[in-house]
XYZ file of C-alpha atoms in Angstrom:
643
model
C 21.935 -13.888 -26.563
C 18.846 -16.014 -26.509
C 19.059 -19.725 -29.712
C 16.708 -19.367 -32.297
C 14.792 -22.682 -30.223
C 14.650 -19.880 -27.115
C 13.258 -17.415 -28.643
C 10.161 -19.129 -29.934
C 9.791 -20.706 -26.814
C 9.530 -17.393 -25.515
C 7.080 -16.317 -28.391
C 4.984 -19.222 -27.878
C 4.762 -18.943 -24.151
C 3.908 -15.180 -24.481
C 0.722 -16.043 -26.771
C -0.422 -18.818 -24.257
C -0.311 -16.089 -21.696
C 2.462 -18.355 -19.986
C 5.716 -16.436 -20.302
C 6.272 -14.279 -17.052
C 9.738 -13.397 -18.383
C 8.387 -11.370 -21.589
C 10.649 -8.867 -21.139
C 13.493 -10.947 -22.451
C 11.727 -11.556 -25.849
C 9.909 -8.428 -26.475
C 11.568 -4.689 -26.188
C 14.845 -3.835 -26.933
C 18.401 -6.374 -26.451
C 22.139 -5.718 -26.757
C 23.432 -8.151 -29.105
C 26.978 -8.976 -29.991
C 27.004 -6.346 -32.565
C 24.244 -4.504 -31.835
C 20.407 -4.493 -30.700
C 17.414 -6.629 -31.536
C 13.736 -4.465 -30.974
C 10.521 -6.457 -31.212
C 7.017 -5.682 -30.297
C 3.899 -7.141 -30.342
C 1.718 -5.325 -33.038
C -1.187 -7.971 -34.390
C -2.789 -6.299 -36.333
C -0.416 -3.041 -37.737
C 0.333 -2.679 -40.923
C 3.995 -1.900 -40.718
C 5.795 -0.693 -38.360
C 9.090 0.941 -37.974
C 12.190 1.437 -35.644
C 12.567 5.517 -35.310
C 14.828 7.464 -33.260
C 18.219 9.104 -32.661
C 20.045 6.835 -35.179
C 18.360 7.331 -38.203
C 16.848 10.876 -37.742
C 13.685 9.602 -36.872
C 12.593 8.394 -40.348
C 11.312 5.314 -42.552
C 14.396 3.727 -43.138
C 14.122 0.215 -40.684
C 11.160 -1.321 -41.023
C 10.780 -4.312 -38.956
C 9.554 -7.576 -40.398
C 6.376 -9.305 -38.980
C 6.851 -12.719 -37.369
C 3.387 -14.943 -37.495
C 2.790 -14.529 -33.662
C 1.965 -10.397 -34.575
C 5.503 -9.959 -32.965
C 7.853 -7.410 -35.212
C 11.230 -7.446 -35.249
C 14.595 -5.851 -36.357
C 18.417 -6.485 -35.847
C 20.662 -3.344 -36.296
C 24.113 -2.260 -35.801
C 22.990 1.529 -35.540
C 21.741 2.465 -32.480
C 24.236 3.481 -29.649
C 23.776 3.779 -25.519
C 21.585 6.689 -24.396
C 19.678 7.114 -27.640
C 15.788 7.860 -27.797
C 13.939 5.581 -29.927
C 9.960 4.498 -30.801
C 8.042 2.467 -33.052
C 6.417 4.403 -35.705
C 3.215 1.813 -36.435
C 0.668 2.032 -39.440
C -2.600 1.078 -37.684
C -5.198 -1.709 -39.092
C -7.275 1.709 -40.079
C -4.364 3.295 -42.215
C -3.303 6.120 -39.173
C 0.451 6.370 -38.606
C 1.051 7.275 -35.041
C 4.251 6.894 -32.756
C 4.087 4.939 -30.259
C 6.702 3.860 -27.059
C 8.198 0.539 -26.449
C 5.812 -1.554 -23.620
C 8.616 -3.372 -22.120
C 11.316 -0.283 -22.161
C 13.007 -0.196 -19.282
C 14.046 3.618 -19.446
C 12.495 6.704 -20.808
C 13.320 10.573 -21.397
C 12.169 12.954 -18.959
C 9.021 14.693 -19.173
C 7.400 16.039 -21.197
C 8.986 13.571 -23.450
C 8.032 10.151 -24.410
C 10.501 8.217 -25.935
C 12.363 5.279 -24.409
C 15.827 5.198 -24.091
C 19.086 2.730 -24.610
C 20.008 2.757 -21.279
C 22.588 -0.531 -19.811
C 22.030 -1.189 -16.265
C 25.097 -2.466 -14.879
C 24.485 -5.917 -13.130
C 24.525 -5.324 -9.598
C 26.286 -7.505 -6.873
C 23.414 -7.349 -3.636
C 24.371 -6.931 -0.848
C 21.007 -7.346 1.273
C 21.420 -11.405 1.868
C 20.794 -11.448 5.727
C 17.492 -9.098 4.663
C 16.590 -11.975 2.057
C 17.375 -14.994 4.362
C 15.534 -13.324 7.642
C 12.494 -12.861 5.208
C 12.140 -16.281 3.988
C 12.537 -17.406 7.270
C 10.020 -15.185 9.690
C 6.062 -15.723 9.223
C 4.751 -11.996 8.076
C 1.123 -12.539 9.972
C 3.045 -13.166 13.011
C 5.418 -9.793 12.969
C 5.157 -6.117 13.133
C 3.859 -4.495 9.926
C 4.020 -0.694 10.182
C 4.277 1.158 6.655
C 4.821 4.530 5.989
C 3.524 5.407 2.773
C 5.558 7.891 0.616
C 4.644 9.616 -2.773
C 8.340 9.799 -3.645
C 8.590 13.003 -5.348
C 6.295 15.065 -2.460
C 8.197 14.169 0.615
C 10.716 16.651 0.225
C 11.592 19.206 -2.027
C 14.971 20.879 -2.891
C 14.799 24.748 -2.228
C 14.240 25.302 -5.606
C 11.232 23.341 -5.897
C 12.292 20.483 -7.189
C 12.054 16.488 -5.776
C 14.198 14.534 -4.952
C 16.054 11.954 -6.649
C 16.186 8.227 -4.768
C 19.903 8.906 -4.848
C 19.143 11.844 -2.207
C 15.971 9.946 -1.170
C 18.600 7.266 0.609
C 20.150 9.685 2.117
C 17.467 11.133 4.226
C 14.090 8.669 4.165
C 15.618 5.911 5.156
C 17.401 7.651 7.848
C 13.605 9.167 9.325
C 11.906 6.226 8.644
C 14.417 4.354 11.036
C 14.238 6.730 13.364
C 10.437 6.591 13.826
C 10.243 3.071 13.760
C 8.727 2.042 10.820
C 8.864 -1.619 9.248
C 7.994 -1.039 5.574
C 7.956 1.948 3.452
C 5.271 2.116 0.804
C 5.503 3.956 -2.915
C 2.825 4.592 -4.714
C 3.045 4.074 -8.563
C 7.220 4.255 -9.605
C 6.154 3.113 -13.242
C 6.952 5.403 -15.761
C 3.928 8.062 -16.248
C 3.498 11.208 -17.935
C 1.279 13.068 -15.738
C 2.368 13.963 -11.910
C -1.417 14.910 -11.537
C -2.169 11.397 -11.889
C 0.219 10.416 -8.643
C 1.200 7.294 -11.264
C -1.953 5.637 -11.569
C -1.748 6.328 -14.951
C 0.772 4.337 -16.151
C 2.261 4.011 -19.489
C 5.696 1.966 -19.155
C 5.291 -0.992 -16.558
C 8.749 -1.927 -16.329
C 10.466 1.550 -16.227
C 11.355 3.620 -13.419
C 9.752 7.255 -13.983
C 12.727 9.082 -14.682
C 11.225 11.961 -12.748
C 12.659 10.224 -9.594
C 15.962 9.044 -11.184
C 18.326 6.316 -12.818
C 16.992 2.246 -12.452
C 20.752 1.653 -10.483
C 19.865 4.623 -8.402
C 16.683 2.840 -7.126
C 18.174 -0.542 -6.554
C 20.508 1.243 -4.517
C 17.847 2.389 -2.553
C 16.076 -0.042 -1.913
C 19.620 -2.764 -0.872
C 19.924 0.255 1.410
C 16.718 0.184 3.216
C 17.044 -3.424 3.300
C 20.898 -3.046 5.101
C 18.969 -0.957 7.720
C 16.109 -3.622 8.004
C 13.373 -1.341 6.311
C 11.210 -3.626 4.072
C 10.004 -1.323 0.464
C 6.511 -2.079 -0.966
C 5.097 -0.848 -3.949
C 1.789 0.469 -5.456
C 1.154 -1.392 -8.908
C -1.962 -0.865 -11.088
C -2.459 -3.584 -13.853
C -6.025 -2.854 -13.792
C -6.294 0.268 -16.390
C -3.932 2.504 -18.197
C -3.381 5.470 -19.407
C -5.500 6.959 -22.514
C -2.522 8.464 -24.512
C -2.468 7.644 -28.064
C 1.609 7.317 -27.904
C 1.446 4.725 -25.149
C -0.283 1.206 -24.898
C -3.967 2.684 -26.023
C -5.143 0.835 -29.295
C -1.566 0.441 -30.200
C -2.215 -1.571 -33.939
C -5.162 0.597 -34.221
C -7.111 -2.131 -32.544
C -7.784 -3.415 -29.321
C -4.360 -5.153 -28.136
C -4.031 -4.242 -24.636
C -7.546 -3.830 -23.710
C -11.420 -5.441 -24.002
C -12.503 -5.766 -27.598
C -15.766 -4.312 -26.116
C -16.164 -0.452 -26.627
C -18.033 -0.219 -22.855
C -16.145 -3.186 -21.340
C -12.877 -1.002 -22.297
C -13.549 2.325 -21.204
C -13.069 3.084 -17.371
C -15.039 6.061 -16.820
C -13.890 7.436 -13.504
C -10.683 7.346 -13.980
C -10.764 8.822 -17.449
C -8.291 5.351 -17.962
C -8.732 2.486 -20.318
C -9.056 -0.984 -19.082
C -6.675 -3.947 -19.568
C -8.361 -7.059 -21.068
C -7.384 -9.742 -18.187
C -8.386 -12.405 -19.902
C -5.350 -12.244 -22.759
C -3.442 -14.336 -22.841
C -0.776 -11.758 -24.130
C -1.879 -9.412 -21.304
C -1.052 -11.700 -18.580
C 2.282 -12.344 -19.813
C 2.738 -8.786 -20.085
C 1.245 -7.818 -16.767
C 2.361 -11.235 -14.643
C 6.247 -10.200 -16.065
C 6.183 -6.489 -15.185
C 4.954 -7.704 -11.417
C 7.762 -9.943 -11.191
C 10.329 -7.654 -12.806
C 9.946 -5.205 -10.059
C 10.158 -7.710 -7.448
C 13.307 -9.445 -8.981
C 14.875 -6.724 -10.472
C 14.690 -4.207 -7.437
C 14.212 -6.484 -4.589
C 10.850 -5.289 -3.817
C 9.558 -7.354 -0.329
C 5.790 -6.778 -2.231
C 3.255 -5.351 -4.359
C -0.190 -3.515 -3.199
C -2.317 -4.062 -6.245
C -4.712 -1.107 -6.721
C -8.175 -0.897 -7.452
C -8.924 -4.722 -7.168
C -12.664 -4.158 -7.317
C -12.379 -2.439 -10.637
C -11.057 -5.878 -12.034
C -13.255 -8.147 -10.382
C -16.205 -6.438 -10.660
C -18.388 -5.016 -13.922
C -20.606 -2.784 -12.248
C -17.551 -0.642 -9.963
C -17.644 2.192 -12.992
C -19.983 4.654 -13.725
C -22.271 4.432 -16.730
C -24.098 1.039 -18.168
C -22.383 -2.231 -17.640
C -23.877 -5.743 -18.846
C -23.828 -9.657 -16.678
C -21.168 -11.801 -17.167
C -22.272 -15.345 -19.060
C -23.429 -16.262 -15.840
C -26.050 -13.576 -15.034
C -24.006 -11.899 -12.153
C -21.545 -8.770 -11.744
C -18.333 -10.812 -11.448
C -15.763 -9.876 -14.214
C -14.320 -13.253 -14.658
C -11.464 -12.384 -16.657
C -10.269 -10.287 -13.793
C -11.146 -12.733 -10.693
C -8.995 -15.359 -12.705
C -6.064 -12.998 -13.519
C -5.636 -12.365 -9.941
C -5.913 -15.554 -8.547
C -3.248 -16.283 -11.219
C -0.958 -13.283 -10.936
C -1.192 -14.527 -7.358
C -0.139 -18.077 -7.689
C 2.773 -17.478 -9.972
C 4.560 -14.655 -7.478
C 4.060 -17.088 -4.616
C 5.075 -19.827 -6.090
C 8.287 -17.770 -6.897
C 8.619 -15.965 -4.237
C 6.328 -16.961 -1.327
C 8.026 -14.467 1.336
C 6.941 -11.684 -0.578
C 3.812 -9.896 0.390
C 0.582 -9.209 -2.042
C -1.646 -6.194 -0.718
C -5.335 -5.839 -2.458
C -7.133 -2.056 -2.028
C -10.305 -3.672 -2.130
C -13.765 -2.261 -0.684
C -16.528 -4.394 -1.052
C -17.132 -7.651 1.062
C -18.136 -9.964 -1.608
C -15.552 -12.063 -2.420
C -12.991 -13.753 -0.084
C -9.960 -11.367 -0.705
C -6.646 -13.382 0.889
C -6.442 -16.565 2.025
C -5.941 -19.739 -0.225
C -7.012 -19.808 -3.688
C -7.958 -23.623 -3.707
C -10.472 -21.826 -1.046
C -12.204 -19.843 -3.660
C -10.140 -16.616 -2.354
C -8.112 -14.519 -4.577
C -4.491 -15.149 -2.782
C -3.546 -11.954 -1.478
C -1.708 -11.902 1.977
C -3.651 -8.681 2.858
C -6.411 -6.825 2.291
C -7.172 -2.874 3.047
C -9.868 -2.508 5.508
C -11.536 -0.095 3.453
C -14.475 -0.060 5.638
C -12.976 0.153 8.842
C -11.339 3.666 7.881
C -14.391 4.952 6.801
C -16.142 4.226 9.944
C -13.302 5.546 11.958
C -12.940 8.924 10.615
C -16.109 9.056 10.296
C -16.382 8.544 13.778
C -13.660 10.991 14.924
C -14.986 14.182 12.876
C -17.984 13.789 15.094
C -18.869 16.215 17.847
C -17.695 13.913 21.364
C -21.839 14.871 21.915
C -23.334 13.034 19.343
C -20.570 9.832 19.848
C -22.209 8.174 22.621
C -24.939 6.646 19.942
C -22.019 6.139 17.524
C -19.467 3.587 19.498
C -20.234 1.027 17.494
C -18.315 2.845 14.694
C -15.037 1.927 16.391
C -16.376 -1.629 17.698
C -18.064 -3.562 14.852
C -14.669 -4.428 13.124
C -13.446 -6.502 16.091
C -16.690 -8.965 14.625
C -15.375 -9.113 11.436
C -11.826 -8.781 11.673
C -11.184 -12.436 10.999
C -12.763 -12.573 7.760
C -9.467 -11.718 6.186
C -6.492 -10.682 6.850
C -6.449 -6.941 7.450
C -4.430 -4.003 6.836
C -5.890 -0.856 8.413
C -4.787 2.220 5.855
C -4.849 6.041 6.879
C -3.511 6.369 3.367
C -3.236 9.359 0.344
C -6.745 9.515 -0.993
C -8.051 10.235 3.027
C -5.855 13.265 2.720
C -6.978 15.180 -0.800
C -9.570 16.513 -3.084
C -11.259 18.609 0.110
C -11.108 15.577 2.908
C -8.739 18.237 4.928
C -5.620 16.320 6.599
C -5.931 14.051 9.155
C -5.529 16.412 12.152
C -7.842 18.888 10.751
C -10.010 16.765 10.097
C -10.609 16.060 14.277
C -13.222 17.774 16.013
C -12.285 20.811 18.266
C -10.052 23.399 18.246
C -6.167 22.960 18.128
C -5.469 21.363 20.870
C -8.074 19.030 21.136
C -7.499 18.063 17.413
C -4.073 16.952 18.428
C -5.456 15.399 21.362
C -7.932 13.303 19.010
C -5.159 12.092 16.863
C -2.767 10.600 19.256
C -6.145 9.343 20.256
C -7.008 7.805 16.738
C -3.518 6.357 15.993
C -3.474 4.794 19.018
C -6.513 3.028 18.405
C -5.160 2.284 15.699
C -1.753 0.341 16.476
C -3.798 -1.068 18.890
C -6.422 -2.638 17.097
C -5.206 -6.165 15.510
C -4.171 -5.702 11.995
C -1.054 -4.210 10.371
C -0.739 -0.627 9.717
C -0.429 1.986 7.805
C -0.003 6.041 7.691
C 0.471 8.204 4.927
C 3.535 10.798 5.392
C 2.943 13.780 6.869
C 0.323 12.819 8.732
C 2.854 11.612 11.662
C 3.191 14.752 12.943
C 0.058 16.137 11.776
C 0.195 18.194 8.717
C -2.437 20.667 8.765
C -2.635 21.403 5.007
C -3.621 18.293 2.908
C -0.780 16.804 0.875
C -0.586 18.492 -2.448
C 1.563 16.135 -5.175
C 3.494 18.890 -6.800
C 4.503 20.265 -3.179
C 6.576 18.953 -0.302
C 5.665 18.442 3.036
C 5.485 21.028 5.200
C 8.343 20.392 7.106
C 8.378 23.716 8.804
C 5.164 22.882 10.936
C 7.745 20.658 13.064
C 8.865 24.009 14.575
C 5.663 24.624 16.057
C 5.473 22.974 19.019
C 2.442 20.968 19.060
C 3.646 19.770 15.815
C 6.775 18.513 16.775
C 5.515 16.530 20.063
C 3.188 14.412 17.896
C 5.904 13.807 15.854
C 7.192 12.206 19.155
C 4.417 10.546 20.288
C 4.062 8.958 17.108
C 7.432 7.856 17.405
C 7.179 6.640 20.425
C 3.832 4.661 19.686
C 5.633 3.320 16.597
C 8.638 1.923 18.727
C 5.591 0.309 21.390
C 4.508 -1.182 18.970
C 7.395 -2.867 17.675
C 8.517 -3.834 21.260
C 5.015 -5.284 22.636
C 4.611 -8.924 21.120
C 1.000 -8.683 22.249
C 0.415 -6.325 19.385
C 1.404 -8.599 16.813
C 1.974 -12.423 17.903
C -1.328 -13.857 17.306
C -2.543 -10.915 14.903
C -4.580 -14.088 12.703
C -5.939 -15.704 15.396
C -9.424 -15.001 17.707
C -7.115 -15.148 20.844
C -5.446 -12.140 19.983
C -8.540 -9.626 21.098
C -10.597 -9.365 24.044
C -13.251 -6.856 24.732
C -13.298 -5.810 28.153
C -16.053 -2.964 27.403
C -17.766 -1.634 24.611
C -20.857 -1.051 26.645
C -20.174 1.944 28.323
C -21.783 4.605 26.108
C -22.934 7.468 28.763
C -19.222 7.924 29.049
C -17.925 7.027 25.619
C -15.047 4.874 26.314
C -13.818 1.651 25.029
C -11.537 -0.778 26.826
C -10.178 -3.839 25.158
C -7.183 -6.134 25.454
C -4.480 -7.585 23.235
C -3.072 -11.118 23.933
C 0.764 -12.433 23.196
C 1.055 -16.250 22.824
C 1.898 -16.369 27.023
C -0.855 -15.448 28.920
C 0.790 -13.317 31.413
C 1.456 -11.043 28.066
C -1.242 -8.738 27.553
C -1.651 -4.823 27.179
C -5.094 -3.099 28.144
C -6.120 -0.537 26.045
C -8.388 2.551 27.540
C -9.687 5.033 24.804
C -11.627 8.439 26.318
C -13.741 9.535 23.386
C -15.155 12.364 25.005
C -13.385 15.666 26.265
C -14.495 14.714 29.862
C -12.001 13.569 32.066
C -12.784 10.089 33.861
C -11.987 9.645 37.678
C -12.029 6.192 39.188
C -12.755 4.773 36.220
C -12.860 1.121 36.927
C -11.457 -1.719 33.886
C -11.685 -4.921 33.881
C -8.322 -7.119 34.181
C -8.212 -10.589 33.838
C -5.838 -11.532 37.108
C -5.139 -10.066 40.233
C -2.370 -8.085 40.653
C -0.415 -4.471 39.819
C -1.036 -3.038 36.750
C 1.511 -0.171 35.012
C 0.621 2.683 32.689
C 3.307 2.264 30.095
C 1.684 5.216 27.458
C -0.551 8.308 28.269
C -1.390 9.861 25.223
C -1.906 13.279 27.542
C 1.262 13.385 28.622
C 3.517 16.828 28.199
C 5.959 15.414 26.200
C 3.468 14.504 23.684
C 1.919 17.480 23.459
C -0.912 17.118 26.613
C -0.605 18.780 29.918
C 0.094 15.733 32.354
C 3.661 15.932 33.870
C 3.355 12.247 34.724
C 1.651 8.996 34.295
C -1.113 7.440 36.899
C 0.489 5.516 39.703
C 0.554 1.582 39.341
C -2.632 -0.369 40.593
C -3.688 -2.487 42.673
C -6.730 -4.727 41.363
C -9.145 -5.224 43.616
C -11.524 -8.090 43.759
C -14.727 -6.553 42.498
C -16.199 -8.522 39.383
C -16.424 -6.221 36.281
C -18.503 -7.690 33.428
C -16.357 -11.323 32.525
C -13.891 -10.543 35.161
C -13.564 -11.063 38.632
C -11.259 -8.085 39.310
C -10.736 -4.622 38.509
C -8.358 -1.529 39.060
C -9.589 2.178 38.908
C -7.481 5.179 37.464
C -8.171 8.438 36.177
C -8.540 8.794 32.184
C -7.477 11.519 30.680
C -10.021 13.601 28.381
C -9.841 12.476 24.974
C -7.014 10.353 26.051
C -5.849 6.960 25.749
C -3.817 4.517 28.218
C -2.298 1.621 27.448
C -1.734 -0.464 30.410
C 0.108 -3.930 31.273
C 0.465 -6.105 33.929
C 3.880 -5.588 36.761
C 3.235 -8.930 38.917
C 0.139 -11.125 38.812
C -1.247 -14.126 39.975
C -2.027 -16.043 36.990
C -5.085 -18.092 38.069
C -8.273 -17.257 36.334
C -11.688 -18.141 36.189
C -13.444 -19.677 32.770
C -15.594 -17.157 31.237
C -16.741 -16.963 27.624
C -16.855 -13.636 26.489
C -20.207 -11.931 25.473
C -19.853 -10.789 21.689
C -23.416 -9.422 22.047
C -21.996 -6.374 23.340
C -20.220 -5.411 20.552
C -22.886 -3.843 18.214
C -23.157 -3.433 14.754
C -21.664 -0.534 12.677
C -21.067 0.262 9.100
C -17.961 -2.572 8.260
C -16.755 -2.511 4.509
């Protein structure tokens, strides 16, 4: 139990917007003989303690501390008991209204938090922790499979699963198909599934719709014991409208902007937290680390960054900043905050930004002007690239670029490239139906696309279902459609995937010098009468390399010459046509041979047959590593859409 001297430490810290532990002052404690309950309520008239213990009536009010913190000590309430606080508002309205910092609530449709004792738990994931500390993220594989935990599967009776079942069978499949990292969006609690838990009401609760706190941190020590890494999806950027929860909760503007338009988010039908708080930092700064401390979590993708950095992201009127410009302030200094405090606590632990503009250096160091984040979704780069693959093959020729223009920019920051949830919904059609062709070819396309993708530098990331190509999109109240992995066509891009996944793990050129300019080299992104792109990817030795042939057009290539930087045999290692993944080739091309005939930069070159719509990736079997000094032409890479 915390001295009268800690506690308003902890009081004082949490108005300076300096307490990242405000959990441990505010919300609900065990005491020695019973429970202390305090929330922060400025401006309320009174409020109460309501629930289970005394029938849900008047009799505990809680006494008002000077800091607007209220508090009560009672021997009444007992494990497993709902409870509230029942606040008069500055305007004289009585409403109900959950505990911010409970760690437990009732299951839908209800509201209330609840006692609930978490046993301390004894971690067992130390090796995980050590190895983490220890390895240099921008310099390893980073493949995430992102999950909407109560969608992957469902019981036969319609119903999710728990994370209790979830360890028994995701991290199982996950293994298996090679993942690094899975990915959840919003855990917090919610009361909307509709919402997929962007709408958040308790930040440091686990939505009991997908189980028990211990049940979590069980899965999570057990994806760690298998060497899976588990991110999360966080949103301290709005919340949800509901009068129980955080909205207005003294009848005033507590958690959000004083300002009626500044407040409001629009879009999202949300409201928006006020950034610049101090109390909101604490409140937000301690949920981010609760999650990561608490559960173990290896990092946090922070969603909708532009929304908080940015005044004119919403719809409807917005005014300048002090300055004259767009910049929300309040929210570019939050981050850069929120991001200096996690990694000076934990500095192994990854911060994601979904971001989509270009204005405003993203990760990198904040004494740089950036915002701190390790990684940043290329928002831009998956919007040119499905763009580019719903296309007819006949129009792609003048289109190339599309698939091109982010090896320019790719150092700028450093990248994740996300085939995520919202490319999936609302109409978009899945991923394979959203290729051009019929069946086949749409398959053909998409072991195309992804391997483009886990190609391209970058880490990764795929939203489930769509590695085995799901036709229907992903529906949250629904579970995969498992049963498309007894079609055929199905199940082999399940494989290939798989198999690409596994690749990628294996090749060091894929990932090695991912944040550097050495890791890329075009070898031809001229050749647009065909509609092919060849490129290469460089480990730190320079006899490690993988060639990369995309066919973008359902024409198949004979002696198609590429470019190779040293003379030598050269091995297929992956044909994306091949039987077993679904294509009709019953074998790969034969090794070969280079030849010395100068091809752009190079002064050899080796000739195979390309597959249509296929993709090879190719390395070298025994070279001669002496090469001539060329400087690449970047003027061949022209200009497409970018973020």
């Amino acid at each position: 139990m915390a001295t009268k001297q800690q506690t308003m430490q902890a009081e004082a810290t949490f108005l300076s917007g300096e307490n990242f532990y405000a959990q441990h002052f505010l919300g609900a404690h065990q005491t020695e003989d019973g429970y202390v309950f305090r929330v922060w309520a400025p401006n309320a008239q009174q409020v109460w303690l309501v629930g289970d213990f005394n029938q849900w009536d008047d009799s505990m009010p809680m006494q008002k501390r000077a800091s607007g913190v209220w508090e009560i000590a009672t021997v009444l309430p007992r494990e497993g008991q709902l409870y509230k606080f029942k606040v008069k508002q500055a305007d004289d309205r009585i409403v109900l209204k959950i505990d911010p910092f409970a760690i437990h609530f009732e299951d839908r449709p209800g509201t209330a938090a609840v006692l609930h004792t978490i046993p301390a738990k004894k971690w067992r994931d130390g090796l995980w922790q050590g190895r983490k500390k220890r390895q240099k993220t921008f310099n390893r594989p980073l493949n995430i499979y992102e999950v909407h935990a109560s969608s992957w599967k469902h019981h036969e009776d319609g119903t999710p699963y728990h994370f209790s079942e979830l360890k028994d069978e995701l991290i199982p499949y996950v293994k298996k198909m090679g993942y690094t990292h899975i990915q959840f969006m919003p855990l917090m609690e919610h009361p909307l599934g509709a919402s997929w838990g962007y709408q958040l009401t308790g930040y440091f609760a686990l939505s009991a719709y997908f189980g028990k706190p211990e049940e979590f941190q069980d899965f999570v020590e057990a994806c760690h014991l298998e060497n899976v890494g588990v991110l999360l999806d966080w949103v301290p950027g709005h919340f949800c409208v509901n009068e129980d929860s955080l909205a207005y909760y003294d009848g005033t503007p507590t958690f959000e902007y004083s300002d009626p338009q500044r407040a409001k988010n629009i879009r999202w039908g949300a409201i928006n937290f006020d950034l610049g708080k101090p109390q909101v930092q604490s409140f937000l700064i301690s949920s981010a680390l609760f999650w990561i401390e608490f559960y173990h979590i290896d990092g946090i993708r922070v969603d909708a960054v532009s929304n908080m950095i940015y005044r004119d992201m919403d719809e409807g009127p917005w005014e300048p900043n002090h300055e004259g410009g767009n910049r929300n302030l309040e929210g570019y200094y939050f981050m850069q905050k929120l991001n200096a405090v996690i990694k000076l606590a934990h500095p192994a632990v990854l911060m994601i930004a979904e971001e989509s503009t270009s204005d405003t250096k993203i990760t990198g160091m904040i004494e740089d002007g950036a915002l701190g984040f390790d990684y940043k979704w290329n928002m831009g780069w998956m919007n040119d690239v499905l763009r580019f693959y719903e296309m007819d093959p006949i129009f792609r020729k003048d289109h190339l670029s599309l698939l091109s223009f982010s090896f320019m920019y790719r150092m700028q920051e450093n990248y994740i490239l996300p085939l995520s949830h919202d490319e999936v919904v609302h109409g978009k059609k899945s991923l394979m139906n959203k290729m051009w062709g019929d069946r086949y070819k749409q398959f053909a396309q998409l072991r195309n696309l992804y391997t483009y993708m886990m190609m391209h530098p970058g880490k990764k990331l795929l939203f489930m279902g769509s590695e085995w190509g799901q036709y229907l999109e992903w529906k949250f109240d629904h579970g995969l459609e498992w049963r498309d992995l007894a079609d055929d066509l199905n199940s082999k891009m399940q494989v290939f995937t798989r198999t690409l996944n596994q690749l990628y793990k294996e090749e060091r050129a894929l990932w090695e010098l991912d944040d550097q300019e050495a890791s890329l080299e075009v070898i031809d992104a001229d050749n647009l009468n065909e509609t092919t792109l060849t490129f290469m990817r460089q480990g730190k030795t320079k006899k490690d390399f993988v060639i990369v042939v995309l066919n973008l057009t359902p024409v198949e290539r004979h002696d198609f010459a590429i470019g190779v930087p040293y003379a030598g045999t050269y091995r297929e290692i992956l044909n994306t046509e091949h039987e077993q993944f679904g294509g009709t080739w019953i074998a790969n091309n034969a090794d070969q041979v280079s030849e010395a005939i100068p091809f752009k930069q190079y002064d050899h070159q080796i000739k195979t047959i390309l597959p249509a719509l296929g993709a090879l990736i190719i390395k070298p079997e025994k070279i001669k590593m002496t090469r001539k000094k060329t400087t690449q032409n970047k003027k061949t890479i022209k200009g497409g859409k970018g973020e």
